[in-house]
PDB file of C-alpha atoms and ligand atoms in Angstrom:
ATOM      1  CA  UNK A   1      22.666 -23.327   2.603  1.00  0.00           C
ATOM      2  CA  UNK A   2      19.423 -23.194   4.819  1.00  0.00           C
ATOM      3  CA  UNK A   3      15.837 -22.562   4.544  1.00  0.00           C
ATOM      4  CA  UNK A   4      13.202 -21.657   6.940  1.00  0.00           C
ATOM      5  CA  UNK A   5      13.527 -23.514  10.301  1.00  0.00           C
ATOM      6  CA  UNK A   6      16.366 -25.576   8.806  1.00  0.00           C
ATOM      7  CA  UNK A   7      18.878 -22.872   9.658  1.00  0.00           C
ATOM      8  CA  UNK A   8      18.524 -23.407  12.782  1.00  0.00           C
ATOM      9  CA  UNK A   9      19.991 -27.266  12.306  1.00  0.00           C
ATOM     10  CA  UNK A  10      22.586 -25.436   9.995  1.00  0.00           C
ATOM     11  CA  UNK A  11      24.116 -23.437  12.175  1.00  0.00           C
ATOM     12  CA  UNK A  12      25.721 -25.299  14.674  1.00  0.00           C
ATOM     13  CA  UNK A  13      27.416 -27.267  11.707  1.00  0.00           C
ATOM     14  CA  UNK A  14      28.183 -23.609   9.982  1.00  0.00           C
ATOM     15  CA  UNK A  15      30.018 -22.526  13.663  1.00  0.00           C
ATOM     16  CA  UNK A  16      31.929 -26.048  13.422  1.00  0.00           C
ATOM     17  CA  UNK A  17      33.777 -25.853   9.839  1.00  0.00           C
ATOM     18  CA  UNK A  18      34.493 -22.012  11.120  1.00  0.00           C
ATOM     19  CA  UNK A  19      35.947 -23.310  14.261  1.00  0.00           C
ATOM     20  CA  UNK A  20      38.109 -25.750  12.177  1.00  0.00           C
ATOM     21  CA  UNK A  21      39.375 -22.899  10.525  1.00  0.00           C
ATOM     22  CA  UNK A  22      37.343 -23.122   7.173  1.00  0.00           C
ATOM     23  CA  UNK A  23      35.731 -20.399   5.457  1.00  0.00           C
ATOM     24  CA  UNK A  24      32.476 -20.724   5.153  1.00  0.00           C
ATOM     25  CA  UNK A  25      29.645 -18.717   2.956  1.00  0.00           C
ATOM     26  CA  UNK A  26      26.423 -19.050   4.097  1.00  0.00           C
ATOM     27  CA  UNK A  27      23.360 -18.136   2.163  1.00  0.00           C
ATOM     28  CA  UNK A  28      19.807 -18.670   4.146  1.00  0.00           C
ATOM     29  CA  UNK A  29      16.363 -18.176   2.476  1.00  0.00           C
ATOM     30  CA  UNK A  30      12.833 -17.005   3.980  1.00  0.00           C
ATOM     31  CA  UNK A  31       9.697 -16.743   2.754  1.00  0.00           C
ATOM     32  CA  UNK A  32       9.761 -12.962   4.125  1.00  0.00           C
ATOM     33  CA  UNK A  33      11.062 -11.033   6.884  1.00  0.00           C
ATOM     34  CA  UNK A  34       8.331 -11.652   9.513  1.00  0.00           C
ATOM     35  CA  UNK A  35      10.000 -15.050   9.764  1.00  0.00           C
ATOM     36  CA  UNK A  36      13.891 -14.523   9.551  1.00  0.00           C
ATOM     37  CA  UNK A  37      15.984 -15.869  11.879  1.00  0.00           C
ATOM     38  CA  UNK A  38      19.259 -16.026  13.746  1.00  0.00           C
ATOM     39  CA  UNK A  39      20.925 -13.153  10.923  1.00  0.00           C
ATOM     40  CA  UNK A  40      23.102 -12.033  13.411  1.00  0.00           C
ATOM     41  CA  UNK A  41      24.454 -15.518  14.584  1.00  0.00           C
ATOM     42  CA  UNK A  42      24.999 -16.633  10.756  1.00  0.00           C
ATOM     43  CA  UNK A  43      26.897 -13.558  10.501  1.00  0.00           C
ATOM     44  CA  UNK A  44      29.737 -14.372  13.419  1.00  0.00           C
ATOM     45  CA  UNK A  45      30.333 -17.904  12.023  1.00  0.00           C
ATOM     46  CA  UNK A  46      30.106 -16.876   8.354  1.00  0.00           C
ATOM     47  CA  UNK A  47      32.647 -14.738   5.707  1.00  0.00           C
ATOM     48  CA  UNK A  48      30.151 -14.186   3.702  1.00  0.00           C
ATOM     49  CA  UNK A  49      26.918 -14.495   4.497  1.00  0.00           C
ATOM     50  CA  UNK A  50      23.717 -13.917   1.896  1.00  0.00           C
ATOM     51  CA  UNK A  51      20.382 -13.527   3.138  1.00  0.00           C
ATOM     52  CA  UNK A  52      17.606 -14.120   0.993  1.00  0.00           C
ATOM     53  CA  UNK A  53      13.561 -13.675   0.612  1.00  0.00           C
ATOM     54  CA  UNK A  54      10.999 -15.086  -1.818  1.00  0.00           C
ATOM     55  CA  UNK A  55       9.332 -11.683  -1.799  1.00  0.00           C
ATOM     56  CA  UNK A  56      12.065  -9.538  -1.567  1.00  0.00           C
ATOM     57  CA  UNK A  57      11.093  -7.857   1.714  1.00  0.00           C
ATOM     58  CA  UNK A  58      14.348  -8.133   3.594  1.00  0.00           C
ATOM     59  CA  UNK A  59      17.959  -9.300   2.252  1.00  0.00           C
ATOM     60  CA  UNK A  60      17.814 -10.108  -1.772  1.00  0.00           C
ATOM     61  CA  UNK A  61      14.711 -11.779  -3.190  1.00  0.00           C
ATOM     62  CA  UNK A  62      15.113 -14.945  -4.539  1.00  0.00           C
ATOM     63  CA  UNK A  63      16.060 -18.363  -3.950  1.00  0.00           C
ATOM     64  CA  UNK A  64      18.988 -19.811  -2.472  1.00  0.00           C
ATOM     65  CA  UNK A  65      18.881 -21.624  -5.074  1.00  0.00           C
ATOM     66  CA  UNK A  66      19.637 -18.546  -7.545  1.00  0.00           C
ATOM     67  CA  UNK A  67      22.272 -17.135  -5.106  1.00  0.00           C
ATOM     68  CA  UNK A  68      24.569 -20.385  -4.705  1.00  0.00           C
ATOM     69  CA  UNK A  69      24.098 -20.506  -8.679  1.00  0.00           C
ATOM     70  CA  UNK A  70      25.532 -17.162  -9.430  1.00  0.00           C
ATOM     71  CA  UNK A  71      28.662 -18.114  -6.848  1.00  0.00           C
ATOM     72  CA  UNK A  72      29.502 -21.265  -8.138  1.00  0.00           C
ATOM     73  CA  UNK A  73      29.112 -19.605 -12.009  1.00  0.00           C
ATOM     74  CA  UNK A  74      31.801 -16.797 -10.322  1.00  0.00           C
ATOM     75  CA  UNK A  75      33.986 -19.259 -10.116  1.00  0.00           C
ATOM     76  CA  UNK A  76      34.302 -19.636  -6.230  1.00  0.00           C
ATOM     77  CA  UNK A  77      35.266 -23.278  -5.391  1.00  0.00           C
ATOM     78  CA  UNK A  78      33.600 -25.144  -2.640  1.00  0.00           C
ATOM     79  CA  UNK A  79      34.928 -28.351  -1.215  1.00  0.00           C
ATOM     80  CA  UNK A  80      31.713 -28.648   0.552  1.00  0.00           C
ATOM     81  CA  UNK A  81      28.355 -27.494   0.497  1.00  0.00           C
ATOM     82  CA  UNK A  82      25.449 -28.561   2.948  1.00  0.00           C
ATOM     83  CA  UNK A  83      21.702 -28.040   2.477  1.00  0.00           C
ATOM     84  CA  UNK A  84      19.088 -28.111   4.936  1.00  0.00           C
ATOM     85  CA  UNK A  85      16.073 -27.216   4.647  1.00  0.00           C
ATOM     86  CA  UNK A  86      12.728 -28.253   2.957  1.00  0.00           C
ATOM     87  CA  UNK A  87      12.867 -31.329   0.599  1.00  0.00           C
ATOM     88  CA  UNK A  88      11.921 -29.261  -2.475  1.00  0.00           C
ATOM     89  CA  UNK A  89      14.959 -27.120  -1.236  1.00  0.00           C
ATOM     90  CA  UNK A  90      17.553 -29.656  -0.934  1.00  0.00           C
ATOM     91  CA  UNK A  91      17.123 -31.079  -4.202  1.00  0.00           C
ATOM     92  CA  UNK A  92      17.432 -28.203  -6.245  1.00  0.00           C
ATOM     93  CA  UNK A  93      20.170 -27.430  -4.224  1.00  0.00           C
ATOM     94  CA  UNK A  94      21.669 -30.927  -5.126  1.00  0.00           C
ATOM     95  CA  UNK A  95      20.622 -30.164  -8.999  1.00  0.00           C
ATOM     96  CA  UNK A  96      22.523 -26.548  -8.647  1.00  0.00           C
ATOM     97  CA  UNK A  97      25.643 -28.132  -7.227  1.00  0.00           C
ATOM     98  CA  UNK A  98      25.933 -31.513  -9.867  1.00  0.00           C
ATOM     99  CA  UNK A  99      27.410 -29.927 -12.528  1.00  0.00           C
ATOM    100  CA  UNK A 100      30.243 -28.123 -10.613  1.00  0.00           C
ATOM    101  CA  UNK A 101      30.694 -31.528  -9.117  1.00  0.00           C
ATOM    102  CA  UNK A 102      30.596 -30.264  -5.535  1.00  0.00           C
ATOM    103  CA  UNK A 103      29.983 -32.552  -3.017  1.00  0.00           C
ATOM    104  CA  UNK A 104      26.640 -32.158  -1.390  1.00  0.00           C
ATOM    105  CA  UNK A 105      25.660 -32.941   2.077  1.00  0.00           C
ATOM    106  CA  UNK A 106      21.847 -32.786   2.827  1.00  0.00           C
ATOM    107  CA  UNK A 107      19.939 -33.380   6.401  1.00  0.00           C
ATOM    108  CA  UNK A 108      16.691 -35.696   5.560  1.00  0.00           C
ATOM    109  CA  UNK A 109      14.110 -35.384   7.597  1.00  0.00           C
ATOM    110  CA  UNK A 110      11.729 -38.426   6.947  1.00  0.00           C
ATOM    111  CA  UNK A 111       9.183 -39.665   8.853  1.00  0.00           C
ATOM    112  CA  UNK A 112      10.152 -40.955  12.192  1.00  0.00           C
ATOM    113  CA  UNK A 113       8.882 -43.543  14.175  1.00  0.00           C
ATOM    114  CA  UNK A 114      10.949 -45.927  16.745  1.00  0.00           C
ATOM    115  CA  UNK A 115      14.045 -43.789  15.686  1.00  0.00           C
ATOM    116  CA  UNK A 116      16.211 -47.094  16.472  1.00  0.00           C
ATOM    117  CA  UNK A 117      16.266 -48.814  13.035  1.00  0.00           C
ATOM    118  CA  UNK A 118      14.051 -51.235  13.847  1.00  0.00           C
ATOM    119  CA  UNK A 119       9.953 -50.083  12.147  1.00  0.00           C
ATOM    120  CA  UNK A 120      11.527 -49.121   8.841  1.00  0.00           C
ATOM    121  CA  UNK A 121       9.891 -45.676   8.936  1.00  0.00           C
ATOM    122  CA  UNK A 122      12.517 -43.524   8.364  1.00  0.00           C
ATOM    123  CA  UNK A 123      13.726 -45.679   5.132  1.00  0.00           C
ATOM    124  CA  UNK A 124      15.409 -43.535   2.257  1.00  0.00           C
ATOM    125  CA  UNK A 125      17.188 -44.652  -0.877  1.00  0.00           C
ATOM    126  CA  UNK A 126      20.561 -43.630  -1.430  1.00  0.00           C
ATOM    127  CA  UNK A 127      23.049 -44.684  -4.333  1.00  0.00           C
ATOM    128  CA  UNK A 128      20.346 -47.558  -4.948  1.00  0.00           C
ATOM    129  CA  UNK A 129      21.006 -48.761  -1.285  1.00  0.00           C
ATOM    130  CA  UNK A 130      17.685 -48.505   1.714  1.00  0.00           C
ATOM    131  CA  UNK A 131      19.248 -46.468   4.457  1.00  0.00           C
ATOM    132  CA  UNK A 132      17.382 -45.963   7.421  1.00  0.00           C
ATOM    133  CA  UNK A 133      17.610 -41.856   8.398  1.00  0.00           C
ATOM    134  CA  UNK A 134      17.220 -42.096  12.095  1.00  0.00           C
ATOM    135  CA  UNK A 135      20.716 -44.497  12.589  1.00  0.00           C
ATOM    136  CA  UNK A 136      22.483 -44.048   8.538  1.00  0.00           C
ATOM    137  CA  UNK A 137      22.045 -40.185   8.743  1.00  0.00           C
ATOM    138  CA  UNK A 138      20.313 -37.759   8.476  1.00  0.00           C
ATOM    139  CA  UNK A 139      22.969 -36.751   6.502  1.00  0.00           C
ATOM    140  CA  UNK A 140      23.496 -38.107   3.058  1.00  0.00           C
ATOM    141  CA  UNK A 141      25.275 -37.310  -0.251  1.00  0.00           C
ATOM    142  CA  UNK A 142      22.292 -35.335  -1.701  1.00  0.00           C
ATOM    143  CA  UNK A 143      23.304 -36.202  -5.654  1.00  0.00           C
ATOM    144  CA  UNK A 144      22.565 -39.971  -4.618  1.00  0.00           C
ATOM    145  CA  UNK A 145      19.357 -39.359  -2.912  1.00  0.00           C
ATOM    146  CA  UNK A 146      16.290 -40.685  -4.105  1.00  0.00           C
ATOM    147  CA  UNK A 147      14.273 -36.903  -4.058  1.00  0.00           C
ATOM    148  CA  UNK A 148      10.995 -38.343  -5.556  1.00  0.00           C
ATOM    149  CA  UNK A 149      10.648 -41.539  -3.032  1.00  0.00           C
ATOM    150  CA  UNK A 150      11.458 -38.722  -0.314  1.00  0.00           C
ATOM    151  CA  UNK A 151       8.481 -36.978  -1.225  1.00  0.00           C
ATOM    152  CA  UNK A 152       6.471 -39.214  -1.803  1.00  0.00           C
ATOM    153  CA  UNK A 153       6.502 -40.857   1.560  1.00  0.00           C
ATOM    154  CA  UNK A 154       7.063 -37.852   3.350  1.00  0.00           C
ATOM    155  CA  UNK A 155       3.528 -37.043   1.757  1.00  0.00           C
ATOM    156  CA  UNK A 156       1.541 -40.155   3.099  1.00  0.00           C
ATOM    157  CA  UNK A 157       0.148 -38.788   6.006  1.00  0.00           C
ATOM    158  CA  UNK A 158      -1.031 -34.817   4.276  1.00  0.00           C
ATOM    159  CA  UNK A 159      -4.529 -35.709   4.005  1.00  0.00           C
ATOM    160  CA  UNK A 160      -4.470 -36.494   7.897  1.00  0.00           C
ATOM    161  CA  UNK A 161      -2.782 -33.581   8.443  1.00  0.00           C
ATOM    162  CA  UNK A 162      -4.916 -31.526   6.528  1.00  0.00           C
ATOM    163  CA  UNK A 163      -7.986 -32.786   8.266  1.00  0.00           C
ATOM    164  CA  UNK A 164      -6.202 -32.426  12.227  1.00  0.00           C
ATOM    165  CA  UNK A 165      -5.449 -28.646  10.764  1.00  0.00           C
ATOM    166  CA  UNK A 166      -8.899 -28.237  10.076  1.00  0.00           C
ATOM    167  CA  UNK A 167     -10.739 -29.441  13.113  1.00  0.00           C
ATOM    168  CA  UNK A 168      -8.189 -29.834  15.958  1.00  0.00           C
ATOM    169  CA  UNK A 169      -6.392 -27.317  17.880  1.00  0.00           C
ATOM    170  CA  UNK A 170      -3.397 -27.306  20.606  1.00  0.00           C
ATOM    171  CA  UNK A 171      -3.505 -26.768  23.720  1.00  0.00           C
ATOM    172  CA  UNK A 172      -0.638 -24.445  23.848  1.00  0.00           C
ATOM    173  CA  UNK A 173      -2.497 -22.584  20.681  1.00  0.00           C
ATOM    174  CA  UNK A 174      -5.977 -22.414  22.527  1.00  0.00           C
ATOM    175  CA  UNK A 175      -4.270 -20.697  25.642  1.00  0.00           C
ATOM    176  CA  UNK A 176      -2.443 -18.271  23.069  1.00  0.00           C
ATOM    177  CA  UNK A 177      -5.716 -17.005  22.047  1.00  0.00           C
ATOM    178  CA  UNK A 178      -7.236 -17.363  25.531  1.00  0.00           C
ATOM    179  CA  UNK A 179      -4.293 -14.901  26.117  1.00  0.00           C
ATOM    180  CA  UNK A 180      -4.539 -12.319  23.371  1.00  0.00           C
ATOM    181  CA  UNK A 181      -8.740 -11.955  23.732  1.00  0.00           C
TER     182      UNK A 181
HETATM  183 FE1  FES B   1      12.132 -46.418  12.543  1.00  0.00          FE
HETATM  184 FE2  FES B   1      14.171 -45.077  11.524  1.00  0.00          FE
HETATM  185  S1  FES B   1      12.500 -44.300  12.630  1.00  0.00           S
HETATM  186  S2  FES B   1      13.734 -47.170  11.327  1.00  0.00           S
END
């Protein structure tokens, strides 16, 4: 299951299981069809693969969420089922999968700094345990991840961000309009 700019991490890992011989359905969500991406690929490593849109302007609209609910109530069995994507995404993907008791894989993207273990950045809690992302993971069994931490520190630096948005600018953006005027 991916979302956004996460299916591009997905794939490779969707190619690999298909490559070990698994079969593998793949469901992928946008916010519309302006931004979809890498269909075609999904397609040649998938059996079944099920695009979907918020809006409903390409593929199915809805959720990935609401997709990978209506296969698991059809009764297909999954051994394995990984989610990556946006945090918000990858827990209700983890909430969807719990009561078929699937195992869940999810990619965590927390802050980052050193990347080496050592600043304590990058710490998640898992099964009650601190795991460090950039050497434990990324990946993690989603149903023992601590979402709400997640978010929370993942959220530290928005009112930064929000204020860079506002008054700064790339470089590679300034020569993109330079370009287009
Ligand atoms: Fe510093 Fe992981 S990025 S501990």
């Amino acid at each position: 299951v991916g979302g956004g700019v996460g299916c591009a991490i997905a794939l490779p890992s969707a190619a690999a299981f298909k490559e070990a011989g698994a079969e593998v359905d793949v469901i992928v969500g946008f916010r519309n069809k302006d931004i979809v991406i890498l269909e075609d690929e999904f397609k040649a490593v998938s059996d079944n693969m099920y695009l979907m849109t918020d809006d409903g302007s390409y593929g199915e609209q809805g959720f990935v969420t609401a997709k990978l609910q209506e296969l698991l109530e059809k009764g297909n069995q999954y051994d394995e089922v990984l989610a990556i994507g946006p945090i918000p995404m990858m827990k209700f993907v983890c909430k969807t999968t719990e009561p078929f008791g699937v195992h869940t894989s999810v990619s965590l993207n927390p802050i980052m700094v050193d990347g080496t273990g050592m600043c304590g950045g990058c710490r998640v809690t898992v099964g009650g345990e601190v795991k460090f992302a950039c050497v434990d993971g990324p990946d993690f069994d989603g149903h023992k991840v601590d979402f709400a931490e997640l978010m929370n520190r993942n959220g530290v630096y928005r009112d930064q961000e929000g204020e860079d948005e506002k008054n700064h600018m790339c470089r590679i953006e300034k020569l993109g309009k330079a370009l287009i005027q």
